[in-house]
mmCIF file of C-alpha atoms and ligand atoms in Angstrom:
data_model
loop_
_atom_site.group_PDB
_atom_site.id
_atom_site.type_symbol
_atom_site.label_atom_id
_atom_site.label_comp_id
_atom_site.label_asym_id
_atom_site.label_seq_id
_atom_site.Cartn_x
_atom_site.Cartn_y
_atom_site.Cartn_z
ATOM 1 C CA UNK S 1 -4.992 13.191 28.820
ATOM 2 C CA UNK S 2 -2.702 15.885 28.081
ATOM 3 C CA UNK S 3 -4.190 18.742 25.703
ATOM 4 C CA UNK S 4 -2.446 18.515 22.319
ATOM 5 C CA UNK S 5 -0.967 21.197 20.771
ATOM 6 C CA UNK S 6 1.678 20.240 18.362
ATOM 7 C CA UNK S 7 1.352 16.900 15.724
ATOM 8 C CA UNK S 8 4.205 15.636 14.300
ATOM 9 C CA UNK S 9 3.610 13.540 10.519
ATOM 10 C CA UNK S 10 5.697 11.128 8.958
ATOM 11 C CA UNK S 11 5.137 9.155 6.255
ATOM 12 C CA UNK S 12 6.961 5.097 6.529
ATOM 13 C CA UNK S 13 8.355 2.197 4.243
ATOM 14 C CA UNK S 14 7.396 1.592 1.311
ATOM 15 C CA UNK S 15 6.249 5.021 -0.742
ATOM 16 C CA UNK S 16 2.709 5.166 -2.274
ATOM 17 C CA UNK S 17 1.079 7.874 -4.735
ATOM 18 C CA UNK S 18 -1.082 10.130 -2.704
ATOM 19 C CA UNK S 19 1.398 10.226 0.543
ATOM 20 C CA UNK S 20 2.003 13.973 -0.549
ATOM 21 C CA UNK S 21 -1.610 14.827 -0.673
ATOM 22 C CA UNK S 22 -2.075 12.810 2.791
ATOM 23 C CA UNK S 23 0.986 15.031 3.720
ATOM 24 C CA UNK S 24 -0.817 18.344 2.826
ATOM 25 C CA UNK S 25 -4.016 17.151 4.042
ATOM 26 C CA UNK S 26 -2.811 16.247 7.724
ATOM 27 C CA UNK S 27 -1.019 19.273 7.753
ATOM 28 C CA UNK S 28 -3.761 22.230 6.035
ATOM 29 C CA UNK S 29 -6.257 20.724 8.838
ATOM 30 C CA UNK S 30 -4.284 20.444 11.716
ATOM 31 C CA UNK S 31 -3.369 24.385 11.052
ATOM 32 C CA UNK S 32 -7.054 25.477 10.790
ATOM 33 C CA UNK S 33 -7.884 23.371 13.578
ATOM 34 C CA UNK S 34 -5.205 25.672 15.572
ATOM 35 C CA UNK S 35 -2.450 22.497 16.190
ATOM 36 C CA UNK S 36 1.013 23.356 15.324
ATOM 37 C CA UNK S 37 3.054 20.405 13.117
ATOM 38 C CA UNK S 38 6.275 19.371 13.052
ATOM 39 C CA UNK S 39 7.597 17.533 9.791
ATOM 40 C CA UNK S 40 10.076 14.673 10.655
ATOM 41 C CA UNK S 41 11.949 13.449 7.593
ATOM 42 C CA UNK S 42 12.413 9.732 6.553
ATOM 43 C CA UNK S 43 10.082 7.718 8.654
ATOM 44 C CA UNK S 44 10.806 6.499 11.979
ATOM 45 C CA UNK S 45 14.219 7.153 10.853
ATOM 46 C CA UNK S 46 14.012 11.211 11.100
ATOM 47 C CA UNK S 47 12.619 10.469 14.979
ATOM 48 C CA UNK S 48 15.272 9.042 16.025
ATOM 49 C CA UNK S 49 18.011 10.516 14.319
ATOM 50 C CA UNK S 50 16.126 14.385 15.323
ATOM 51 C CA UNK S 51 15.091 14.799 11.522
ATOM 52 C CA UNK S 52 12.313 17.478 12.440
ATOM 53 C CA UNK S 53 11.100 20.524 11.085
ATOM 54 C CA UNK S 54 8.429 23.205 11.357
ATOM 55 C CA UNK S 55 5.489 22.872 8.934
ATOM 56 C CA UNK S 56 3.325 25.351 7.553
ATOM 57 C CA UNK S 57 0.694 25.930 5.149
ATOM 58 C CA UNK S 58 3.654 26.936 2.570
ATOM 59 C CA UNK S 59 5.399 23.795 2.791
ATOM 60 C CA UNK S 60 2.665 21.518 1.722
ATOM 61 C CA UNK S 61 2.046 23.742 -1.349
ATOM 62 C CA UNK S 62 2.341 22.360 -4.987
ATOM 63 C CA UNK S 63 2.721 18.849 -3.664
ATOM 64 C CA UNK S 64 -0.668 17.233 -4.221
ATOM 65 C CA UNK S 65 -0.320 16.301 -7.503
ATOM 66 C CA UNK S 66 2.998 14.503 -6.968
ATOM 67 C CA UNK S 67 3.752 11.079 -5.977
ATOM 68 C CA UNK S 68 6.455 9.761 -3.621
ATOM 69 C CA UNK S 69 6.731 11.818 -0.429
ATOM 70 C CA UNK S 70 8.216 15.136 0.467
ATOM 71 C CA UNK S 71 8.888 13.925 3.468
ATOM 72 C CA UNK S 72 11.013 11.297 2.257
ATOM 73 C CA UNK S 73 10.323 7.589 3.495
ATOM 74 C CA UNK S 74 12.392 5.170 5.041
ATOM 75 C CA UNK S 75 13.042 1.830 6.706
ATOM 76 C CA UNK S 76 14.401 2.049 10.416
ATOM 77 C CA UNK S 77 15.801 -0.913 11.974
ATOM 78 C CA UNK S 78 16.495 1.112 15.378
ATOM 79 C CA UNK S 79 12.896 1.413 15.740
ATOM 80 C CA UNK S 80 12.289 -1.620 15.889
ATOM 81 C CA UNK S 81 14.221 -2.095 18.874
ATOM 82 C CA UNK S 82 12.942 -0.742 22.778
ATOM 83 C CA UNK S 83 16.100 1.616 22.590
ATOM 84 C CA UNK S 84 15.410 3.031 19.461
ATOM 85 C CA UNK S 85 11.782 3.919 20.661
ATOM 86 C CA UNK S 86 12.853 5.204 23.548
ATOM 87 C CA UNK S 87 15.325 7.620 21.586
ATOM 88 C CA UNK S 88 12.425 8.768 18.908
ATOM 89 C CA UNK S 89 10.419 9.524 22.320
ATOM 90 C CA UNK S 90 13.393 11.969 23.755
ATOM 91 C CA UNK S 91 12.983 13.591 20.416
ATOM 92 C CA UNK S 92 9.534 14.003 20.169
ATOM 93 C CA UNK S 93 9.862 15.580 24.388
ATOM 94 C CA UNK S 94 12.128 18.168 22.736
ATOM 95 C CA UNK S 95 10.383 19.308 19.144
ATOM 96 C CA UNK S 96 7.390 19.141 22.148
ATOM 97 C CA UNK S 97 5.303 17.136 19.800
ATOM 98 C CA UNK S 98 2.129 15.312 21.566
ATOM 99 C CA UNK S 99 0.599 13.567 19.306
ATOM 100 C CA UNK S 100 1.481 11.913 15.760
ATOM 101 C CA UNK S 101 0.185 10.650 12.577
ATOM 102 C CA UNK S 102 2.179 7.839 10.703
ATOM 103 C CA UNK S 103 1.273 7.300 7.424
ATOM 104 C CA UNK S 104 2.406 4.026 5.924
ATOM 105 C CA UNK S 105 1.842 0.286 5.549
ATOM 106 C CA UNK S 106 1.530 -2.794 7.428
ATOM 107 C CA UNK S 107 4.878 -2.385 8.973
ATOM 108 C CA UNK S 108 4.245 1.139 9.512
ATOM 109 C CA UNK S 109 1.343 0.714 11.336
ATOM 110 C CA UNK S 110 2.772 -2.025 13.294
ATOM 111 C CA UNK S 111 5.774 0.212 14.397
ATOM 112 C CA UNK S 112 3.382 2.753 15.473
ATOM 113 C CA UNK S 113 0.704 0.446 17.461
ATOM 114 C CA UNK S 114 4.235 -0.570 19.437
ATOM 115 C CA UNK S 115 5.332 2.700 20.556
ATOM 116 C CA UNK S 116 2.208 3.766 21.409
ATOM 117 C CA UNK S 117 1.613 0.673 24.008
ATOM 118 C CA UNK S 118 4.998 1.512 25.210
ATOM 119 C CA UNK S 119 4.670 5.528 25.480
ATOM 120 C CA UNK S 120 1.447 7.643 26.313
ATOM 121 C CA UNK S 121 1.564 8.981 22.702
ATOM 122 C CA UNK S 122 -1.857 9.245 20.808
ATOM 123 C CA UNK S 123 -1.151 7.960 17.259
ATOM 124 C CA UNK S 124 -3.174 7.766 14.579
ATOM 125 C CA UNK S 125 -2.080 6.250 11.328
ATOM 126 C CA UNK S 126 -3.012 6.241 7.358
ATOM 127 C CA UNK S 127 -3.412 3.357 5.423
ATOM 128 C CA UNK S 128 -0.549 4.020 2.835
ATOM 129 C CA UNK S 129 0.371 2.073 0.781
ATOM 130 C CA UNK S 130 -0.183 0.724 -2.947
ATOM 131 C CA UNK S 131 -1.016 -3.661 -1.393
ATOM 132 C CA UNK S 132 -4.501 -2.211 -0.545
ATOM 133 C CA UNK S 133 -3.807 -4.998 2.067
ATOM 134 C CA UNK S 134 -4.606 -3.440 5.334
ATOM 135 C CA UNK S 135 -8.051 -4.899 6.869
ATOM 136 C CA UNK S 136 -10.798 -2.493 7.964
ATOM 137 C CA UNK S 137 -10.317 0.202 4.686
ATOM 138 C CA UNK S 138 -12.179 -0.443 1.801
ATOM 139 C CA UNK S 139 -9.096 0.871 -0.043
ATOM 140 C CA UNK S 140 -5.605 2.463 0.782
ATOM 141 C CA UNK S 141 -3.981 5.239 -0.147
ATOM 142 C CA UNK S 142 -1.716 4.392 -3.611
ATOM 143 C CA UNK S 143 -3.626 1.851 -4.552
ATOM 144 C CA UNK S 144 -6.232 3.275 -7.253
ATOM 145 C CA UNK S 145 -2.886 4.475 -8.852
ATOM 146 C CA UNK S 146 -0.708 1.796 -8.757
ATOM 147 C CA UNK S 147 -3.921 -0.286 -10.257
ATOM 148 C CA UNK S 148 -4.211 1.770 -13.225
ATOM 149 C CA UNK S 149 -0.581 1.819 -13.877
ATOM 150 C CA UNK S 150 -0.636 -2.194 -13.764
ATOM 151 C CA UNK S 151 -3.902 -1.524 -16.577
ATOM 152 C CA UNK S 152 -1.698 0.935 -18.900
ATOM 153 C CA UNK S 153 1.304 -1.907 -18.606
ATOM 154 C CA UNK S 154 -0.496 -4.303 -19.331
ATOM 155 C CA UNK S 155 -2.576 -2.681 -22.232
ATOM 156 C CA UNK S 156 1.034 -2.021 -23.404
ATOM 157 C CA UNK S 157 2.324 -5.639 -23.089
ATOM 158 C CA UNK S 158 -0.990 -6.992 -25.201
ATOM 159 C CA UNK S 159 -0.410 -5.435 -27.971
ATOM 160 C CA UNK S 160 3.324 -6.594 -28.390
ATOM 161 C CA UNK S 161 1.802 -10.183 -27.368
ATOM 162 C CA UNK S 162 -1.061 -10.322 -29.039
ATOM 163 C CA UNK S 163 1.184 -11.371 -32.242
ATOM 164 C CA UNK S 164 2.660 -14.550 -30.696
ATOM 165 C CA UNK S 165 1.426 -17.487 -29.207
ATOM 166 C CA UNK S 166 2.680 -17.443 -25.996
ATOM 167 C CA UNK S 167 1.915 -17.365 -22.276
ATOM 168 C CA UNK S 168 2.427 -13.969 -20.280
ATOM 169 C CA UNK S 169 3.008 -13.857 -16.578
ATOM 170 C CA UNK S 170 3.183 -10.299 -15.521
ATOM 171 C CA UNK S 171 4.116 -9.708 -11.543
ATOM 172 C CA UNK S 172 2.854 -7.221 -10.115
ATOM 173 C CA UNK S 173 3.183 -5.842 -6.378
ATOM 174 C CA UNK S 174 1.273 -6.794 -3.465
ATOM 175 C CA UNK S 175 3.381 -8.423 -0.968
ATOM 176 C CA UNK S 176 1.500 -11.589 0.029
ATOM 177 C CA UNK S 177 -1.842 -9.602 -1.352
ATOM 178 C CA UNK S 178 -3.972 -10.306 -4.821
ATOM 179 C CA UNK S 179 -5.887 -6.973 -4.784
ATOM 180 C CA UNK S 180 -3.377 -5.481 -7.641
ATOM 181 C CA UNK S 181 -3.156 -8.912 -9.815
ATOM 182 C CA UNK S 182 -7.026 -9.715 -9.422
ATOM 183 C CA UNK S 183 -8.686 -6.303 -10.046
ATOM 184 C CA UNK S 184 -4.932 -5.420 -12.436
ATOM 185 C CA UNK S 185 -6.406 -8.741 -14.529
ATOM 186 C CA UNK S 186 -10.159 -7.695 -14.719
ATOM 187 C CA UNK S 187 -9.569 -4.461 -15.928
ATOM 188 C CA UNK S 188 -7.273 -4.993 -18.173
ATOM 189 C CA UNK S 189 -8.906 -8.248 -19.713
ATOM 190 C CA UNK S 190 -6.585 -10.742 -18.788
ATOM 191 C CA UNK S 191 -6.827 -14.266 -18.724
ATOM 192 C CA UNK S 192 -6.750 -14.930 -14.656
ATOM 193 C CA UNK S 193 -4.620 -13.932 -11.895
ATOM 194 C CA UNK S 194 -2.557 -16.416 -9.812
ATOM 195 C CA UNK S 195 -2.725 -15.089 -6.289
ATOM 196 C CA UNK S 196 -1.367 -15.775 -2.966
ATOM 197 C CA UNK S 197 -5.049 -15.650 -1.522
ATOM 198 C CA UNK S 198 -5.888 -19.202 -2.927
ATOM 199 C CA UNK S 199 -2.549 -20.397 -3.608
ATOM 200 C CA UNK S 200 -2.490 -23.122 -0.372
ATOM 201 C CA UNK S 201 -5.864 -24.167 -1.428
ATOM 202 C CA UNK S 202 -5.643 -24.605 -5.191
ATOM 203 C CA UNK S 203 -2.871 -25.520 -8.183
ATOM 204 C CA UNK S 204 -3.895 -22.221 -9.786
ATOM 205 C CA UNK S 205 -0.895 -22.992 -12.609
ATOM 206 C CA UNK S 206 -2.883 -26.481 -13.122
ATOM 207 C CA UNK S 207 -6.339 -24.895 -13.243
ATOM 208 C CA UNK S 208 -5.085 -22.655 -15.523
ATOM 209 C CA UNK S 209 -3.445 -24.696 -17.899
ATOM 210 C CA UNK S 210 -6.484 -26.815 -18.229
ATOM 211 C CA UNK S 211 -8.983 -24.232 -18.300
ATOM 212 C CA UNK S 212 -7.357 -22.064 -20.689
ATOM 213 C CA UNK S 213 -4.421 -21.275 -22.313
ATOM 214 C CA UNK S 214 -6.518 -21.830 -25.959
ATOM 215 C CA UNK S 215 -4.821 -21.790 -29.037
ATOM 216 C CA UNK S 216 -7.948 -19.451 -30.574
ATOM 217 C CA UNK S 217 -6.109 -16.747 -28.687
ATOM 218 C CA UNK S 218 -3.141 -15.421 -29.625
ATOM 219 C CA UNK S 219 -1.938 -15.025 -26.581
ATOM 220 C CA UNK S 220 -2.896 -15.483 -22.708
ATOM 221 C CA UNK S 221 -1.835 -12.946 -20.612
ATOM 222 C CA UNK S 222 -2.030 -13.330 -16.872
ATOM 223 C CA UNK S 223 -0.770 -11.547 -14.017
ATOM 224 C CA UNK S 224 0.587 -12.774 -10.687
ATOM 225 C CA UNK S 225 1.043 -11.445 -7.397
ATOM 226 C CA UNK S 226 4.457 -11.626 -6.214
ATOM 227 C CA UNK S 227 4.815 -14.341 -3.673
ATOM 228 C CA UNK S 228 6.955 -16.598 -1.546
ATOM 229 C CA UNK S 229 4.284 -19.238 -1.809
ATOM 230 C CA UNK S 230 3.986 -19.397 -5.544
ATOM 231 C CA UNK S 231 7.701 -18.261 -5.941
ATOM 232 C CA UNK S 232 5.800 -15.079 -8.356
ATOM 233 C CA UNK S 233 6.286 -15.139 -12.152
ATOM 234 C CA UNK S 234 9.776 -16.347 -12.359
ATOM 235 C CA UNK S 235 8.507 -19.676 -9.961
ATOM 236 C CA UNK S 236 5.750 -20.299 -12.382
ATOM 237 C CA UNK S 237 7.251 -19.532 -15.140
ATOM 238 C CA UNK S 238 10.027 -22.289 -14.113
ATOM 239 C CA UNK S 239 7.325 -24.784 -13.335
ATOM 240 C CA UNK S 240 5.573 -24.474 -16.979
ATOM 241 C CA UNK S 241 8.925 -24.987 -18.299
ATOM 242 C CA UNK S 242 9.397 -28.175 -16.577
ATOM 243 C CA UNK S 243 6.222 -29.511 -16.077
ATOM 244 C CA UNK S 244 3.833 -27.953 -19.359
ATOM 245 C CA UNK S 245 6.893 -27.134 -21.849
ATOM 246 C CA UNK S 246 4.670 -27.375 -24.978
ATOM 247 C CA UNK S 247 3.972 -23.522 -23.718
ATOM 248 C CA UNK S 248 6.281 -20.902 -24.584
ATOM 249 C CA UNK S 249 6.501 -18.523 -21.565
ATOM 250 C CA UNK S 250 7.372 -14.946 -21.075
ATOM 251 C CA UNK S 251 7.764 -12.919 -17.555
ATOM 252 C CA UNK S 252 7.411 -9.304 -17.353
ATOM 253 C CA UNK S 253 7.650 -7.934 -13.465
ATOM 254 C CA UNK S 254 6.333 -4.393 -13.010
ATOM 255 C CA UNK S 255 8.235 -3.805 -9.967
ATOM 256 C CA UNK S 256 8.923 -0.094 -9.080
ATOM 257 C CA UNK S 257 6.853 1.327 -12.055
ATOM 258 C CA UNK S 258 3.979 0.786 -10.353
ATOM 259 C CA UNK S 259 4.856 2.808 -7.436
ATOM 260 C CA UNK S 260 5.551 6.227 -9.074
ATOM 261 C CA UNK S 261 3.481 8.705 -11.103
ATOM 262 C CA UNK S 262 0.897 10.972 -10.211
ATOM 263 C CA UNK S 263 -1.965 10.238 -8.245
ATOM 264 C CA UNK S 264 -5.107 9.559 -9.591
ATOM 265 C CA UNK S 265 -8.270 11.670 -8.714
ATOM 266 C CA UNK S 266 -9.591 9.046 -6.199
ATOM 267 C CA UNK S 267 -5.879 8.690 -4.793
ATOM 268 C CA UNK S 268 -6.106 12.505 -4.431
ATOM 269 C CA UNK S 269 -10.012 12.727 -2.774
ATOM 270 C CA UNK S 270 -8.953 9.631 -0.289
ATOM 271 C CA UNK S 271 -5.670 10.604 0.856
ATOM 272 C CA UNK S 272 -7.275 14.227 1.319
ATOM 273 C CA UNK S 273 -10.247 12.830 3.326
ATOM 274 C CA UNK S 274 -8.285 10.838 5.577
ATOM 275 C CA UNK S 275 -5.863 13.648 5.963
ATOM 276 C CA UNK S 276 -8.660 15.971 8.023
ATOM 277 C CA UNK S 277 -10.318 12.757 9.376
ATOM 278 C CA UNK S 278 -6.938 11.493 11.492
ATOM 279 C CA UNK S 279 -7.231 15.695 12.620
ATOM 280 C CA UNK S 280 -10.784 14.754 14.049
ATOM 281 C CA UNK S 281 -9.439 12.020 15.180
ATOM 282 C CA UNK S 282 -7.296 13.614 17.513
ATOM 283 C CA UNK S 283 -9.446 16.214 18.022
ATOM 284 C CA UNK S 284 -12.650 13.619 19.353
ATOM 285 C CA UNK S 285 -9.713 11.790 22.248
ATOM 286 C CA UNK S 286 -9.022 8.909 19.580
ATOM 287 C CA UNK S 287 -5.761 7.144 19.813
ATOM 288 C CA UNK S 288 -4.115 4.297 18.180
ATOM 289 C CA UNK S 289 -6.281 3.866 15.267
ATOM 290 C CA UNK S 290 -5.907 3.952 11.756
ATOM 291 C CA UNK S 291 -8.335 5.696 9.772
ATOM 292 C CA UNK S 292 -10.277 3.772 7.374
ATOM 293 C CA UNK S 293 -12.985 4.027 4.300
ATOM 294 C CA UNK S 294 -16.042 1.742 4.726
ATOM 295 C CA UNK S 295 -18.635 1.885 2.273
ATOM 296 C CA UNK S 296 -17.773 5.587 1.489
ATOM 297 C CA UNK S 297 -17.361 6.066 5.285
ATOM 298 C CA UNK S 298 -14.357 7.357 7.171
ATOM 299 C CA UNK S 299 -14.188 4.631 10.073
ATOM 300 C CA UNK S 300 -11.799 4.066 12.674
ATOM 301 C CA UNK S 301 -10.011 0.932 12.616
ATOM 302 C CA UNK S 302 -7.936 -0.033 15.601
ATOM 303 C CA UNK S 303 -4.064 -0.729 14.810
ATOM 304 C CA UNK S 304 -4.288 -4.333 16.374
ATOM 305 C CA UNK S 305 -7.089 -5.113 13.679
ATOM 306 C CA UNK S 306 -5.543 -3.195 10.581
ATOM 307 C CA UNK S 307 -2.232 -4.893 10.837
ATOM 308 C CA UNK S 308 -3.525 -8.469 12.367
ATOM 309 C CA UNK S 309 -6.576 -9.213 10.104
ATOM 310 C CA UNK S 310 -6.249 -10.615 6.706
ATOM 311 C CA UNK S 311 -8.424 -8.820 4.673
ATOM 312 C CA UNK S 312 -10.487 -11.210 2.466
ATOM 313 C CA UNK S 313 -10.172 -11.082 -1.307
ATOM 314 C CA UNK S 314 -13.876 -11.178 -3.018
ATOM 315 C CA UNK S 315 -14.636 -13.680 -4.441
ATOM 316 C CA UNK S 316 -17.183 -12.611 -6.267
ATOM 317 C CA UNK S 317 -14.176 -10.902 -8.620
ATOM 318 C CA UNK S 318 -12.653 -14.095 -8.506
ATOM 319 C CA UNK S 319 -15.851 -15.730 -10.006
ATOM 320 C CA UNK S 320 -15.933 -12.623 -12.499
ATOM 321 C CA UNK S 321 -12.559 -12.712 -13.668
ATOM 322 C CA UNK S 322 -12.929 -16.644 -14.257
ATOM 323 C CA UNK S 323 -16.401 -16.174 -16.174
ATOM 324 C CA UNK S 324 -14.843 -13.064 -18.370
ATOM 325 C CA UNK S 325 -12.265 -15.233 -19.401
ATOM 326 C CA UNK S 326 -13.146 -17.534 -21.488
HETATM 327 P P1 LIG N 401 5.473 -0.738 5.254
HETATM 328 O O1 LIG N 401 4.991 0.259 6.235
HETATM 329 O O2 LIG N 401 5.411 -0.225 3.851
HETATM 330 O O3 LIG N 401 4.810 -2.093 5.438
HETATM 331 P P2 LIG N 401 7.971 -1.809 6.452
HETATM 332 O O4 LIG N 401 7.395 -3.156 6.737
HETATM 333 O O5 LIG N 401 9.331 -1.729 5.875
HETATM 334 O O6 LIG N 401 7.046 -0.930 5.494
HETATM 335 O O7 LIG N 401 7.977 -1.006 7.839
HETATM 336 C C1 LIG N 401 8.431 0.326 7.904
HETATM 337 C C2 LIG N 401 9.104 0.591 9.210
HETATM 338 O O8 LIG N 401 8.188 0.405 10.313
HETATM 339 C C3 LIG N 401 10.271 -0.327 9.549
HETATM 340 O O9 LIG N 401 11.462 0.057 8.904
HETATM 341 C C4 LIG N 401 10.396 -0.135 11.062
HETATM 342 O O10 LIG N 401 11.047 1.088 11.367
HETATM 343 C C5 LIG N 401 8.920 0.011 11.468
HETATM 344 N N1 LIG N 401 8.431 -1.290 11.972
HETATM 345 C C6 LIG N 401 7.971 -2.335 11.262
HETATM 346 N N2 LIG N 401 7.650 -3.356 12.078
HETATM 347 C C7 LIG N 401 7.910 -2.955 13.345
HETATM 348 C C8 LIG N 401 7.791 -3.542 14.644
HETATM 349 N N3 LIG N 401 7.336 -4.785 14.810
HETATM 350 N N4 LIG N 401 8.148 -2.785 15.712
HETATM 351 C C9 LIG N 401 8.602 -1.541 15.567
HETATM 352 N N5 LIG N 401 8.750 -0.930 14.371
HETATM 353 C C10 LIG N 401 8.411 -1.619 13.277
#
């Protein structure tokens, strides 16, 4: 394999708090481990269209604290295509990069583990994203954030509710993933959490409704992941209009709130950590893996299994949020 010397970082879809400590993290330890970096702007996007740039030490100052990405994010349909691939890889030949680290989500990751089987390009990705939904990391980058800005909201929401009688369904984000509503709903006491985990198996809306919405409350708050399968608040709230209207129903959806602020301390420590470990990474011959956290434990987590696998919801908090509740 080719010695590297120069790592090109780019960070991919959907932004996530803690991309800009990831950012400064990749970049700080790829410097003191004597690797040169190249910057390339808006995702896949900035390698094909030649968005690249030198980075240094300077350029990832003042940024860890921020959230969104200096880098800028976006989507890139080109990439997705063998020409568009093949056009990123001209660019990467002339900003002579060898060897780069995506950080993103799913689709990210999924871009990246298909370039690399096509080109002998080491890649190494971080789990970025606020779903928590990529399998093999105990948590992803964004995440702790985005959960307690879904807590705040909802802290916010109760105390306007708590004067009516009336059923709350709050979306929150997590494409196709409960990790925001479930652990969103324990910590901020709510009633239960409809999500897309369970949703072939059981009627959550029925369970609900005849577990719970008690009139010694004043009001029942629960949040839902968004979902094609349960249609997300505005679904359910449509079906307990038709089918339970005794109930009078509110929707709230959280949408892009939840992706901004400032990274929380454990956003901050985890981005940073996987920062230097997808250096090592690269430094130990690894290619085409994500890096992960098991158990406190950086772990290397092939891109087949981080984008392929489900990753289970517990349900042991499902069991807690259902006890708490009553
Ligand atoms: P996220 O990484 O947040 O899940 P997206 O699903 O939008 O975001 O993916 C981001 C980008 O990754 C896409 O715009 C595209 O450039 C690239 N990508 C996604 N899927 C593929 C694929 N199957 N092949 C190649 N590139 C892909």
């Amino acid at each position: 394999m080719a010695k590297i010397k120069t790592i090109g970082l780019l960070t991919s879809g959907g932004d996530a708090p803690g991309m800009n400590a990831a950012i400064r993290a990749v970049t700080r330890s790829a410097i003191f481990s004597g690797f040169k970096v190249k910057g390339i702007y808006r995702g896949y996007r900035g390698l094909v269209t030649d968005e690249i740039v030198d980075f240094k030490t300077q350029n990832v100052s003042n940024i860890i604290h921020h959230g969104g990405t200096v880098l800028k994010t976006a989507r890139c349909k080109e990439f997705a295509t063998v020409e568009g691939r093949q056009q990123a890889y001209e660019n990467m030949r002339k900003h002579e990069i060898d060897a780069l680290v995506v950080i993103g989500g799913d689709g990210s990751l999924t871009g990246a583990r298909e370039f690399a089987a096509e080109y002998d390009v080491p890649v190494v990705g971080l789990p970025g994203t606020i779903d928590n939904d990529l399998y093999g990391t105990d948590h992803t980058i964004g995440y702790d954030t985005a959960l307690n800005t879904v807590m705040w909201c909802v802290d916010r929401i109760r105390d306007t509710a708590s004067s009516h009688e009336r059923l709350f369904f709050i979306e929150v984000m997590g494409r196709d993933a409960g990790f925001l509503a479930l652990n969103g709903a324990i910590a901020s006491g709510a009633e239960a959490a409809i999500i897309p985990e369970i949703s072939t198996e059981v009627d959550q809306l029925a369970e609900l409704i005849k577990n719970g919405f008690r009139k010694s409350k004043n009001s029942s708050i629960v949040l839902v992941a968004e979902s094609p399968i349960t249609g997300g608040a505005m679904g359910l709230a449509e079906r307990v209009r038709k089918e339970y209207p005794q109930y009078d129903v509110r929707v709230t959806i959280l949408g892009h709130l939840q992706r901004g602020g400032s990274p929380t301390a454990c956003d901050r420590i985890l981005a940073s950590r996987m920062g230097a470990a997808a250096i090592d990474a690269l430094l130990e011959g690894q290619r085409n893996v994500m890096i992960g956290d098991s158990n406190e434990e950086i772990v290397y987590v092939p891109f087949s299994k981080a984008v392929h696998k489900n990753k289970p919801i517990d349900p042991e908090l499902v069991e807690t949020l259902r006890r708490l509740s009553i």
